[in-house]
Amino acid sequence: MSNNKAMTNQTKKEYPKPYGYTSDIAVFTIVTEEKEPYKPPKMSLKLMLIQRAMVNAEGEKNSEAGKWALPGGFVHPNESAFEAAKRELEEETGVKDIHLKHYGVYDEPGRDDRGWVITNAHYAIVPEDSLIKRKANDDAARVELFKIDEIFSLPLAFDHEIIIRDAIKEIKKDLLQTTIAQKFLPSQFTYSELQAVLLTVTDDAAIKSDQAFARKIRMLPFIEEVDGKTTTRTSKKPTKLYRFVEMNVMKPIYTARY
Amino acid sequence: MSNNKAMTNQTKKEYPKPYGYTSDIAVFTIVTEEKEPYKPPKMSLKLMLIQRAMVNAEGEKNSEAGKWALPGGFVHPNESAFEAAKRELEEETGVKDIHLKHYGVYDEPGRDDRGWVITNAHYAIVPEDSLIKRKANDDAARVELFKIDEIFSLPLAFDHEIIIRDAIKEIKKDLLQTTIAQKFLPSQFTYSELQAVLLTVTDDAAIKSDQAFARKIRMLPFIEEVDGKTTTRTSKKPTKLYRFVEMNVMKPIYTARY
DNA sequence: AAAATAGTGTCTCTGAGACATTATGCA
DNA sequence: TGCATAATGTCTCAGAGACACTATTTT
């Protein structure tokens, strides 16, 4: 705000106010598909969706009943949308200190039939087990984890299709361009575990190749070897463990390698 | 939105509605500081700010009077915040088809003394000359272009300090990580012109070095040589011209060079 | 011994970076 | 001629990528 003209207009004209202000959260987890002993994991990126009830508390037919939607809710006036997302996520999953990122605003007129409702979209990364717990807590609403390629054959509520598409784009970008992959991993991990996470969103040959990736990981400035410690959880041969180092990574594309 | 519980709560409880919904725009331009014939340009990134009037149309003292602020205004109910930003920018500068990007939402309770006002922040990239034109059009409000390092010694209105800090961070990131640098350049440009744009936001040795950059530009997949054409606007020796190629760039940091 | 994953040795090739040199055309 | 900018030649070095091979441990 705060253009002079807009300001003076506003104080007399009283522009219409939005009807509602909400927060939605795309809750992602990476599930380990096959985990046999001494095997590197096969992982798969999944999104949590909630099926809307057929009727509301008054027994009236719910809008968008039966369709799948992102968890979320109204922002309280004493909090920001980000705080609301954090609160709602905690109510849903019982997990605190979760990686949460705002990635978009959806305010197209007509996107919600209840009126002018603005929503802030966030994505969250949660460990698989906290979602399983949640599911047990609340069997009233149907909660499911879906693989990325299953989602768009479901009936989705409101404009959640586009919100979910954007969430997927965002998390894929962030997984490859930032160090958030660590949020899906134990604090100490093997090269093949990091590789499995990255392979959920990329086909890049340099990441696919085991040897190439095992070599590469040691020269990444934001990853360091955990001295001496090994694990056998991914192979029979004891394997080196790595950890992320706190660091801001920012390589210009103009100096990258192609 | 659309958690079942939140939904039913809301339809009876009528959560408080925001008082206002606004759009702010951080308008950036890159001005050519010295331009002698046959010289590569020295460029500098600047941000447009508006000084708030002392009194409003009713003659009352304006809130945050005299302080510097981003242009912006209230979102109309028949448009999105992005459209509002586009409209307001056009009203300000008279320029259409401008690069505009949403980068943040500011909704902390108490950020605006008029009440619960949510603002969407965008940044825009406009050619230098359109801002000069605008300045001439409207001498009622003081409009100035400031260098990045001058901004934070100014008195800034509302929470615009943090909004501007984020804008600068965002545009710096985008300049180095995407191909938006082209928005500051003519459609055909020399290596030293692109270099000058990038040097407004980075010190990277590989970009600073003339020879290194001149070589590098030819192997960037998203830039191609304009065959045969040359210009002498940056040197006495005729210089090759380049253009951007439409392309999605996305190199994982895990395969970058360090 | 067989199987499976981790990790290294080695070779080739590309490109980064540094430095020197050449090319061009104005003043 | 002198100068400034553009562009190339050349050398060295690091690392990518491919392939083969070794290492470790379980069954």
XYZ file of N, CA and C in Angstrom, chain A:
774
model
N 0.834 -1.209 0.000
C 0.000 0.000 0.000
C 0.857 1.243 0.000
N 0.233 2.341 0.338
C 0.900 3.571 0.686
C 1.309 4.450 -0.488
N 0.766 4.193 -1.620
C 0.761 5.230 -2.630
C -0.130 6.341 -2.084
N 0.283 7.546 -2.301
C -0.470 8.653 -1.714
C -1.914 8.690 -2.182
N -2.070 8.531 -3.487
C -3.418 8.601 -4.019
C -4.306 7.481 -3.486
N -3.771 6.284 -3.543
C -4.539 5.142 -3.058
C -4.938 5.353 -1.592
N -4.017 5.883 -0.867
C -4.221 6.123 0.553
C -5.421 7.023 0.814
N -5.436 8.160 0.182
C -6.499 9.115 0.443
C -7.831 8.581 -0.080
N -7.778 7.975 -1.258
C -8.986 7.318 -1.753
C -9.564 6.420 -0.683
N -8.694 5.600 -0.186
C -9.136 4.507 0.665
C -9.795 5.027 1.933
N -9.187 6.010 2.546
C -9.696 6.423 3.848
C -11.131 6.950 3.745
N -11.534 7.443 2.581
C -12.949 7.775 2.490
C -13.752 6.647 1.825
N -13.175 6.069 0.731
C -14.001 5.166 -0.050
C -14.224 3.799 0.590
N -13.366 3.404 1.544
C -13.551 2.111 2.195
C -13.686 0.978 1.177
N -12.607 0.616 0.618
C -12.622 -0.479 -0.334
C -13.216 -1.728 0.294
N -13.915 -2.527 -0.484
C -14.465 -3.773 0.046
C -13.378 -4.616 0.678
N -13.745 -5.283 1.750
C -12.789 -6.131 2.454
C -12.984 -7.573 2.024
N -11.905 -8.335 2.040
C -12.046 -9.751 1.696
C -13.000 -10.438 2.670
N -13.642 -11.481 2.187
C -14.547 -12.231 3.032
C -13.795 -13.160 3.970
N -12.673 -13.667 3.510
C -11.944 -14.596 4.360
C -10.480 -14.676 3.987
N -9.684 -15.103 4.959
C -8.243 -15.181 4.770
C -7.790 -16.511 5.359
N -7.271 -17.372 4.502
C -7.003 -18.748 4.940
C -5.566 -19.171 4.648
N -5.214 -20.301 5.202
C -3.909 -20.917 4.966
C -4.120 -22.358 4.531
N -3.438 -22.769 3.492
C -3.446 -24.179 3.093
C -2.048 -24.735 3.198
N -1.955 -26.013 3.470
C -0.640 -26.631 3.589
C -0.572 -27.894 2.748
N 0.401 -27.926 1.865
C 0.689 -29.155 1.123
C 1.718 -29.925 1.932
N 1.271 -30.996 2.554
C 2.141 -31.757 3.450
C 2.799 -32.894 2.670
N 4.109 -32.781 2.519
C 4.854 -33.796 1.782
C 5.602 -34.702 2.746
N 5.740 -35.920 2.333
C 6.617 -36.835 3.045
C 7.277 -37.704 1.995
N 8.400 -38.276 2.347
C 9.008 -39.246 1.442
C 8.940 -40.589 2.135
N 8.240 -41.492 1.505
C 8.118 -42.812 2.114
C 9.132 -43.745 1.491
N 9.648 -44.631 2.332
C 10.584 -45.633 1.868
C 9.776 -46.817 1.379
N 9.867 -47.051 0.088
C 8.987 -48.039 -0.537
C 9.393 -49.464 -0.200
N 10.651 -49.795 -0.453
C 11.136 -51.118 -0.088
C 12.289 -50.901 0.859
N 12.228 -51.579 1.946
C 13.386 -51.502 2.836
C 13.716 -52.885 3.352
N 14.577 -53.531 2.578
C 15.133 -54.771 3.066
C 16.455 -54.442 3.736
N 16.882 -55.293 4.648
C 18.168 -55.044 5.300
C 19.292 -55.027 4.265
N 20.285 -54.201 4.501
C 21.464 -54.114 3.641
C 21.144 -53.687 2.226
N 20.070 -52.931 2.063
C 19.721 -52.434 0.726
C 19.597 -50.921 0.773
N 20.024 -50.254 -0.254
C 19.736 -48.819 -0.309
C 18.249 -48.624 -0.520
N 17.685 -47.549 0.012
C 16.236 -47.382 -0.042
C 15.737 -46.981 -1.428
N 14.508 -47.373 -1.710
C 13.777 -46.817 -2.860
C 12.725 -45.894 -2.271
N 12.768 -44.640 -2.652
C 11.886 -43.674 -2.010
C 10.899 -43.073 -2.990
N 9.868 -42.494 -2.413
C 8.813 -41.955 -3.256
C 8.186 -40.756 -2.532
N 8.036 -39.676 -3.266
C 7.491 -38.435 -2.704
C 5.967 -38.523 -2.665
N 5.403 -38.236 -1.499
C 3.944 -38.324 -1.378
C 3.360 -37.071 -0.756
N 2.106 -36.843 -1.082
C 1.384 -35.677 -0.592
C 0.175 -36.143 0.207
N -0.053 -35.483 1.336
C -1.204 -35.831 2.167
C -2.436 -35.032 1.724
N -3.545 -35.719 1.516
C -4.795 -35.033 1.180
C -5.903 -35.512 2.103
N -6.904 -34.659 2.268
C -8.038 -34.962 3.131
C -9.296 -34.982 2.275
N -10.101 -35.990 2.498
C -11.357 -36.033 1.746
C -12.428 -35.265 2.513
N -13.037 -34.329 1.831
C -14.036 -33.483 2.490
C -15.289 -34.301 2.835
N -15.816 -34.016 4.028
C -17.005 -34.746 4.476
C -18.212 -34.397 3.596
N -19.206 -35.298 3.589
C -20.392 -35.064 2.766
C -21.280 -33.976 3.365
N -21.339 -33.943 4.706
C -22.194 -32.937 5.350
C -21.372 -32.208 6.408
N -21.766 -31.006 6.720
C -21.072 -30.275 7.776
C -21.754 -30.518 9.122
N -21.326 -29.795 10.132
C -21.811 -30.038 11.489
C -23.319 -29.811 11.619
N -23.871 -28.952 10.780
C -25.320 -28.687 10.831
C -26.126 -29.703 10.022
N -25.414 -30.636 9.396
C -26.115 -31.615 8.587
C -26.424 -31.129 7.177
N -25.934 -29.937 6.843
C -26.119 -29.466 5.467
C -25.062 -30.086 4.575
N -25.377 -30.128 3.291
C -24.400 -30.670 2.353
C -23.198 -29.730 2.297
N -22.048 -30.303 2.436
C -20.807 -29.531 2.403
C -20.518 -29.083 0.967
N -19.879 -27.933 0.832
C -19.460 -27.547 -0.524
C -18.258 -28.413 -0.892
N -18.231 -28.796 -2.146
C -17.127 -29.638 -2.630
C -17.062 -30.971 -1.868
N -18.216 -31.459 -1.456
C -18.253 -32.670 -0.641
C -17.638 -33.858 -1.367
N -16.889 -34.653 -0.627
C -16.312 -35.866 -1.173
C -15.031 -35.656 -1.958
N -14.736 -34.416 -2.272
C -13.512 -34.160 -3.046
C -12.304 -34.111 -2.119
N -11.144 -34.244 -2.729
C -9.887 -34.230 -1.962
C -9.337 -32.818 -1.886
N -8.808 -32.479 -0.711
C -8.346 -31.101 -0.508
C -7.113 -31.078 0.379
N -6.429 -29.955 0.334
C -5.302 -29.735 1.230
C -5.833 -29.400 2.612
N -5.131 -29.789 3.659
C -5.503 -29.336 4.991
C -5.267 -27.834 5.093
N -6.040 -27.212 5.958
C -5.892 -25.771 6.105
C -7.034 -25.205 6.900
N -7.100 -23.895 6.982
C -8.190 -23.279 7.714
C -8.029 -21.774 7.773
N -8.927 -21.150 8.495
C -8.937 -19.693 8.538
C -7.815 -19.155 9.425
N -7.256 -18.049 8.978
C -6.234 -17.367 9.751
C -6.930 -16.563 10.844
N -6.456 -16.699 12.054
C -7.002 -15.885 13.139
C -6.412 -14.482 13.059
N -7.165 -13.494 13.545
C -6.700 -12.114 13.361
C -5.465 -11.761 14.184
N -5.095 -12.596 15.125
C -3.910 -12.291 15.919
C -2.683 -13.058 15.452
N -2.726 -13.573 14.255
C -1.591 -14.359 13.759
C -1.409 -14.082 12.266
N -0.243 -14.455 11.779
C 0.008 -14.358 10.347
C -0.408 -15.664 9.684
N -0.496 -15.635 8.373
C -0.874 -16.844 7.642
C 0.133 -17.958 7.897
N 1.382 -17.569 8.028
C 2.423 -18.573 8.272
C 2.219 -19.223 9.642
N 1.921 -18.388 10.621
C 1.660 -18.931 11.956
C 0.412 -19.819 11.951
N -0.580 -19.405 11.186
C -1.797 -20.214 11.093
C -1.479 -21.582 10.501
N -0.644 -21.578 9.474
C -0.272 -22.844 8.835
C 0.450 -23.736 9.830
N 1.333 -23.129 10.606
C 2.091 -23.882 11.598
C 1.141 -24.467 12.642
N 0.222 -23.645 13.098
C -0.742 -24.095 14.091
C -1.601 -25.235 13.560
N -2.112 -25.049 12.357
C -2.996 -26.071 11.788
C -2.258 -27.378 11.547
N -1.041 -27.245 11.094
C -0.253 -28.438 10.849
C -0.007 -29.185 12.140
N 0.229 -28.432 13.193
C 0.467 -29.058 14.490
C -0.809 -29.746 14.976
N -1.948 -29.077 14.777
C -3.218 -29.697 15.150
C -3.435 -31.003 14.382
N -3.067 -30.984 13.117
C -3.255 -32.149 12.260
C -2.350 -33.305 12.642
N -1.067 -33.008 12.768
C -0.083 -34.077 12.865
C 0.518 -34.195 14.248
N 0.320 -33.201 15.096
C 0.925 -33.233 16.406
C 2.428 -32.987 16.393
N 2.959 -32.624 15.249
C 4.402 -32.448 15.160
C 4.754 -30.961 15.149
N 5.717 -30.601 15.964
C 6.225 -29.230 15.989
C 7.530 -29.153 15.214
N 8.020 -27.936 15.058
C 9.336 -27.728 14.433
C 9.424 -28.414 13.083
N 8.479 -28.081 12.274
C 8.423 -28.700 10.965
C 8.875 -27.710 9.919
N 9.514 -28.218 8.878
C 9.923 -27.337 7.795
C 8.687 -26.883 7.028
N 8.469 -25.580 7.024
C 7.270 -25.028 6.407
C 7.695 -23.836 5.570
N 7.187 -23.758 4.351
C 7.562 -22.635 3.493
C 6.355 -22.107 2.732
N 6.202 -20.809 2.783
C 5.163 -20.160 1.999
C 5.605 -20.116 0.548
N 4.721 -20.503 -0.355
C 5.144 -20.462 -1.764
C 4.150 -19.784 -2.685
N 2.997 -19.371 -2.186
C 2.086 -18.741 -3.135
C 0.844 -18.167 -2.492
N 0.221 -17.248 -3.219
C -1.042 -16.656 -2.794
C -2.058 -16.938 -3.879
N -3.243 -17.337 -3.481
C -4.284 -17.608 -4.453
C -5.471 -16.733 -4.115
N -5.734 -15.775 -4.969
C -6.762 -14.779 -4.672
C -7.582 -14.426 -5.897
N -7.566 -15.278 -6.902
C -8.378 -15.008 -8.087
C -9.843 -14.833 -7.681
N -10.476 -13.794 -8.171
C -11.908 -13.662 -7.875
C -12.639 -14.919 -8.359
N -13.518 -15.410 -7.532
C -14.303 -16.574 -7.926
C -13.680 -17.913 -7.597
N -12.498 -17.923 -6.989
C -11.859 -19.204 -6.720
C -12.573 -19.981 -5.606
N -13.335 -19.265 -4.781
C -14.087 -19.914 -3.700
C -15.520 -19.407 -3.772
N -16.478 -20.348 -3.777
C -17.864 -19.914 -4.007
C -18.447 -19.187 -2.794
N -17.731 -19.208 -1.665
C -18.245 -18.494 -0.493
C -17.976 -16.997 -0.586
N -17.207 -16.572 -1.570
C -16.937 -15.141 -1.711
C -15.460 -14.889 -1.919
N -15.044 -13.712 -1.535
C -13.666 -13.283 -1.795
C -12.754 -13.849 -0.719
N -12.266 -15.035 -0.972
C -11.414 -15.714 0.003
C -9.999 -15.803 -0.549
N -9.075 -15.320 0.224
C -7.673 -15.325 -0.163
C -6.975 -16.431 0.603
N -6.225 -17.250 -0.079
C -5.498 -18.272 0.650
C -4.010 -18.176 0.413
N -3.261 -18.487 1.447
C -1.817 -18.570 1.369
C -1.427 -20.025 1.356
N -0.623 -20.399 0.368
C -0.225 -21.800 0.249
C 1.171 -21.998 0.804
N 1.313 -23.054 1.572
C 2.603 -23.421 2.144
C 2.871 -24.876 1.816
N 4.135 -25.235 1.790
C 4.383 -26.676 1.796
C 5.156 -27.041 3.050
N 4.922 -28.266 3.484
C 5.574 -28.746 4.689
C 6.256 -30.069 4.382
N 7.309 -30.312 5.116
C 8.002 -31.583 5.000
C 7.923 -32.260 6.359
N 7.291 -33.403 6.406
C 7.174 -34.096 7.684
C 7.690 -35.519 7.543
N 8.184 -36.062 8.635
C 8.621 -37.456 8.608
C 7.417 -38.371 8.436
N 7.649 -39.462 7.782
C 6.570 -40.377 7.446
C 5.780 -40.812 8.683
N 6.479 -41.101 9.765
C 5.797 -41.712 10.913
C 4.783 -40.774 11.568
N 5.035 -39.456 11.513
C 4.081 -38.550 12.151
C 2.759 -38.526 11.403
N 2.785 -38.843 10.136
C 1.534 -38.887 9.376
C 0.757 -40.161 9.673
N 1.478 -41.215 9.887
C 0.807 -42.466 10.217
C 0.082 -42.322 11.560
N 0.758 -41.695 12.509
C 0.162 -41.437 13.811
C -1.139 -40.640 13.655
N -1.058 -39.565 12.884
C -2.200 -38.688 12.699
C -3.399 -39.439 12.148
N -3.118 -40.293 11.197
C -4.196 -41.035 10.572
C -4.969 -41.839 11.604
N -4.223 -42.389 12.547
C -4.869 -43.177 13.594
C -5.716 -42.292 14.504
N -5.272 -41.064 14.724
C -5.967 -40.165 15.640
C -7.368 -39.788 15.171
N -7.517 -39.641 13.901
C -8.715 -38.985 13.406
C -9.250 -39.798 12.239
N -10.105 -40.728 12.548
C -10.632 -41.540 11.459
C -11.971 -41.014 10.940
N -12.376 -39.859 11.466
C -13.594 -39.244 10.938
C -13.373 -38.804 9.489
N -12.334 -38.013 9.298
C -12.037 -37.573 7.935
C -11.097 -38.582 7.296
N -11.279 -38.823 6.036
C -10.369 -39.734 5.351
C -9.103 -38.985 4.973
N -8.002 -39.533 5.427
C -6.711 -38.932 5.120
C -5.885 -39.962 4.370
N -5.289 -39.545 3.268
C -4.474 -40.481 2.502
C -3.206 -39.810 2.018
N -2.192 -40.648 1.827
C -0.983 -40.193 1.151
C -1.052 -40.651 -0.301
N -0.787 -39.711 -1.208
C -0.820 -40.061 -2.622
C 0.522 -39.805 -3.277
N 0.896 -40.702 -4.167
C 2.061 -40.440 -5.005
C 1.736 -39.284 -5.941
N 2.770 -38.584 -6.316
C 2.588 -37.399 -7.154
C 1.783 -37.704 -8.417
N 2.058 -38.828 -9.044
C 1.386 -39.079 -10.328
C -0.027 -39.627 -10.156
N -0.421 -39.903 -8.908
C -1.804 -40.351 -8.696
C -2.749 -39.168 -8.465
N -2.178 -38.068 -7.978
C -3.003 -36.978 -7.464
C -3.995 -36.427 -8.488
N -3.523 -36.268 -9.718
C -4.342 -35.499 -10.654
C -5.419 -36.336 -11.329
N -5.519 -37.597 -10.945
C -6.698 -38.337 -11.386
C -7.778 -38.332 -10.303
N -7.504 -37.682 -9.170
C -8.517 -37.565 -8.115
C -9.399 -36.340 -8.368
N -10.615 -36.362 -7.839
C -11.421 -35.130 -7.848
C -10.894 -34.195 -6.756
N -10.463 -33.029 -7.150
C -9.855 -32.087 -6.207
C -10.791 -30.910 -5.959
N -10.841 -30.474 -4.716
C -11.762 -29.401 -4.336
C -11.234 -28.038 -4.775
N -12.159 -27.098 -4.926
C -11.803 -25.691 -5.205
C -10.754 -25.614 -6.328
N -9.803 -24.704 -6.142
C -8.717 -24.591 -7.112
C -7.467 -25.325 -6.622
N -7.675 -26.390 -5.885
C -6.524 -27.071 -5.311
C -5.646 -27.753 -6.355
N -6.184 -27.994 -7.532
C -5.329 -28.602 -8.549
C -4.143 -27.709 -8.853
N -4.419 -26.436 -9.064
C -3.319 -25.534 -9.417
C -2.419 -25.286 -8.205
N -3.031 -25.228 -7.020
C -2.221 -25.017 -5.811
C -1.279 -26.197 -5.596
N -1.779 -27.387 -5.863
C -0.946 -28.579 -5.690
C 0.125 -28.656 -6.770
N -0.239 -28.323 -7.996
C 0.773 -28.309 -9.063
C 1.926 -27.382 -8.697
N 1.568 -26.214 -8.189
C 2.611 -25.262 -7.811
C 3.447 -25.786 -6.655
N 2.801 -26.454 -5.719
C 3.539 -27.004 -4.572
C 4.566 -28.026 -5.036
N 4.148 -28.860 -5.972
C 5.053 -29.899 -6.459
C 6.231 -29.273 -7.196
N 5.909 -28.285 -8.024
C 6.973 -27.581 -8.737
C 7.953 -26.976 -7.736
N 7.416 -26.373 -6.698
C 8.240 -25.676 -5.713
C 9.126 -26.639 -4.926
N 8.543 -27.724 -4.499
C 9.361 -28.620 -3.679
C 10.400 -29.338 -4.528
N 10.066 -29.624 -5.765
C 11.071 -30.221 -6.656
C 12.235 -29.269 -6.853
N 11.903 -28.012 -7.104
C 12.950 -27.010 -7.290
C 13.805 -26.918 -6.032
N 13.154 -26.810 -4.889
C 13.905 -26.624 -3.651
C 14.752 -27.845 -3.290
N 14.254 -29.020 -3.613
C 15.039 -30.222 -3.306
C 16.359 -30.215 -4.069
N 16.317 -29.726 -5.302
C 17.528 -29.754 -6.117
C 18.400 -28.523 -5.945
N 17.777 -27.411 -5.555
C 18.513 -26.153 -5.554
C 18.890 -25.668 -4.164
N 18.344 -26.292 -3.156
C 18.697 -25.917 -1.792
C 19.067 -27.193 -1.042
N 19.290 -27.048 0.240
C 19.682 -28.220 1.022
C 18.516 -28.804 1.828
N 17.262 -28.511 1.409
C 16.145 -29.042 2.190
C 16.039 -30.562 2.127
N 16.742 -31.187 1.211
C 16.716 -32.653 1.165
C 17.016 -33.224 2.546
N 17.790 -32.471 3.327
C 18.143 -32.947 4.669
C 16.925 -33.148 5.553
N 15.825 -32.444 5.242
C 14.623 -32.576 6.070
C 13.972 -33.945 5.896
N 14.338 -34.632 4.852
C 13.793 -35.970 4.617
C 14.732 -37.058 5.120
N 15.855 -36.669 5.694
C 16.897 -37.633 6.028
C 17.223 -37.593 7.510
N 17.768 -38.674 8.025
C 18.318 -38.609 9.379
C 19.506 -37.642 9.377
N 19.921 -37.204 10.553
C 20.961 -36.176 10.584
C 22.278 -36.709 10.035
N 22.465 -38.021 10.135
C 23.621 -38.626 9.478
C 23.101 -39.648 8.478
N 23.624 -39.568 7.274
C 23.036 -40.359 6.191
C 24.139 -40.831 5.250
N 23.826 -41.841 4.460
C 24.788 -42.337 3.481
C 24.538 -41.667 2.130
N 25.486 -41.817 1.238
C 25.307 -41.209 -0.084
C 24.087 -41.781 -0.774
N 23.822 -43.057 -0.563
C 22.708 -43.661 -1.300
C 21.362 -43.204 -0.753
N 21.327 -42.789 0.508
C 20.078 -42.258 1.058
C 19.771 -40.873 0.485
N 20.786 -40.016 0.444
C 20.576 -38.705 -0.193
C 20.203 -38.882 -1.659
N 20.914 -39.801 -2.302
C 20.628 -40.070 -3.704
C 19.175 -40.495 -3.909
N 18.684 -41.352 -3.038
C 17.307 -41.827 -3.155
C 16.313 -40.685 -3.026
N 16.607 -39.751 -2.127
C 15.718 -38.591 -1.982
C 15.709 -37.779 -3.275
N 16.883 -37.506 -3.799
C 16.957 -36.671 -5.006
C 16.330 -37.370 -6.208
N 16.443 -38.673 -6.250
C 15.880 -39.409 -7.388
C 14.353 -39.388 -7.388
N 13.738 -38.990 -6.280
C 12.278 -38.863 -6.325
C 11.853 -37.695 -7.200
N 12.766 -36.783 -7.504
C 12.375 -35.617 -8.302
C 13.263 -35.340 -9.506
N 14.255 -36.157 -9.752
C 15.102 -35.878 -10.913
C 15.588 -37.159 -11.564
N 15.987 -37.030 -12.829
C 16.551 -38.129 -13.608
C 18.004 -37.866 -13.942
N 18.514 -36.756 -13.465
C 19.859 -36.317 -13.812
C 20.862 -37.468 -13.734
N 21.580 -37.664 -14.829
C 22.506 -38.788 -14.915
C 23.561 -38.752 -13.823
N 24.005 -37.549 -13.491
C 25.067 -37.413 -12.492
C 24.580 -37.821 -11.113
N 23.293 -37.768 -10.908
C 22.737 -38.187 -9.626
C 22.370 -39.666 -9.655
N 21.934 -40.131 -10.819
C 21.553 -41.531 -10.969
C 22.737 -42.487 -10.814
N 23.861 -42.084 -11.321
C 25.016 -42.981 -11.298
C 25.581 -43.117 -9.891
N 25.630 -44.333 -9.388
C 26.086 -44.549 -8.017
C 27.502 -44.037 -7.794
N 28.424 -44.460 -8.640
C 29.811 -44.066 -8.400
C 29.985 -42.568 -8.509
N 29.383 -42.009 -9.543
C 29.518 -40.566 -9.740
C 29.008 -39.821 -8.516
N 27.869 -40.269 -8.014
C 27.279 -39.537 -6.883
C 28.088 -39.756 -5.604
N 28.580 -40.964 -5.426
C 29.383 -41.247 -4.231
C 30.648 -40.381 -4.223
N 31.194 -40.149 -5.403
C 32.380 -39.278 -5.481
C 31.981 -37.828 -5.256
N 30.920 -37.432 -5.921
C 30.511 -36.019 -5.901
C 30.206 -35.535 -4.488
N 29.557 -36.386 -3.715
C 29.062 -35.945 -2.410
C 30.200 -35.443 -1.527
N 31.398 -35.967 -1.740
C 32.506 -35.575 -0.865
C 33.053 -34.196 -1.187
N 32.735 -33.673 -2.351
C 33.264 -32.345 -2.661
C 32.184 -31.266 -2.638
N 31.007 -31.602 -2.173
C 29.994 -30.564 -2.003
C 30.320 -29.770 -0.741
N 30.386 -28.456 -0.852
C 30.825 -27.663 0.287
C 29.849 -27.701 1.454
N 28.613 -28.046 1.200
C 27.601 -28.009 2.247
C 27.343 -29.387 2.867
N 28.186 -30.351 2.494
C 28.083 -31.684 3.091
C 29.467 -32.090 3.571
N 29.518 -32.639 4.774
C 30.813 -33.106 5.255
C 30.709 -34.534 5.754
N 31.857 -35.206 5.712
C 31.924 -36.585 6.160
C 31.888 -36.613 7.685
N 31.182 -37.588 8.233
C 31.240 -37.810 9.672
C 32.425 -38.737 9.911
N 33.422 -38.227 10.591
C 34.691 -38.952 10.681
C 34.545 -40.321 11.346
N 34.998 -41.308 10.600
C 35.130 -42.635 11.194
C 33.841 -43.428 11.295
N 32.710 -42.739 11.446
C 31.470 -43.489 11.670
C 30.946 -44.127 10.389
N 30.428 -45.311 10.546
C 29.838 -46.002 9.397
C 28.527 -46.650 9.813
N 27.796 -47.088 8.808
C 26.561 -47.810 9.077
C 26.469 -48.969 8.094
N 25.697 -49.983 8.471
C 25.447 -51.060 7.514
C 23.972 -51.116 7.145
N 23.268 -50.003 7.391
C 21.832 -50.091 7.130
C 21.497 -50.096 5.645
N 22.420 -49.695 4.802
C 22.118 -49.736 3.368
C 22.955 -50.757 2.607
N 23.887 -51.373 3.271
C 24.682 -52.380 2.545
C 25.393 -53.280 3.536
N 25.942 -54.319 2.993
C 26.712 -55.228 3.827
C 28.055 -54.615 4.171
N 28.601 -53.935 3.225
C 29.860 -53.220 3.498
C 29.560 -51.965 4.304
N 30.254 -51.735 5.407
C 30.022 -50.528 6.206
C 30.241 -49.272 5.360
N 29.317 -48.348 5.489
C 29.269 -47.193 4.598
C 29.500 -45.903 5.369
N 30.208 -44.986 4.740
C 30.471 -43.677 5.358
C 29.174 -42.902 5.591
N 29.196 -42.148 6.661
C 28.056 -41.281 6.953
C 28.429 -39.828 6.682
N 27.451 -39.071 6.241
C 27.645 -37.655 5.947
C 26.640 -36.845 6.735
N 26.938 -35.556 6.832
C 25.963 -34.654 7.441
C 25.978 -33.331 6.680
N 24.868 -32.594 6.782
C 24.810 -31.272 6.163
C 25.487 -30.249 7.060
N 26.133 -29.303 6.421
C 26.751 -28.188 7.117
C 25.890 -26.957 6.844
N 25.654 -26.180 7.867
C 24.859 -24.953 7.681
C 25.578 -24.032 6.704
N 24.919 -23.621 5.660
C 25.617 -22.865 4.622
C 24.631 -22.309 3.612
N 24.925 -21.119 3.138
C 24.121 -20.546 2.074
C 24.731 -20.855 0.717
N 24.015 -21.595 -0.076
C 24.531 -21.975 -1.383
C 23.899 -21.072 -2.426
N 24.672 -20.582 -3.327
C 24.123 -19.671 -4.333
C 25.076 -19.572 -5.504
N 25.030 -20.567 -6.379
C 25.869 -20.514 -7.568
C 25.100 -19.890 -8.714
N 25.612 -18.821 -9.306
C 24.961 -18.248 -10.473
C 24.931 -19.247 -11.627
N 23.820 -19.255 -12.357
C 23.772 -20.142 -13.523
C 24.828 -19.738 -14.545
N 25.258 -18.495 -14.484
C 26.226 -18.015 -15.467
C 27.608 -18.605 -15.265
N 27.821 -19.247 -14.134
C 29.119 -19.877 -13.946
C 28.975 -21.382 -13.705
N 27.775 -21.906 -13.899
C 27.578 -23.340 -13.701
C 28.178 -24.115 -14.874
N 28.197 -25.398 -14.719
C 28.725 -26.279 -15.745
C 27.541 -26.874 -16.512
N 27.678 -26.952 -17.819
C 26.582 -27.530 -18.601
C 27.035 -28.680 -19.463
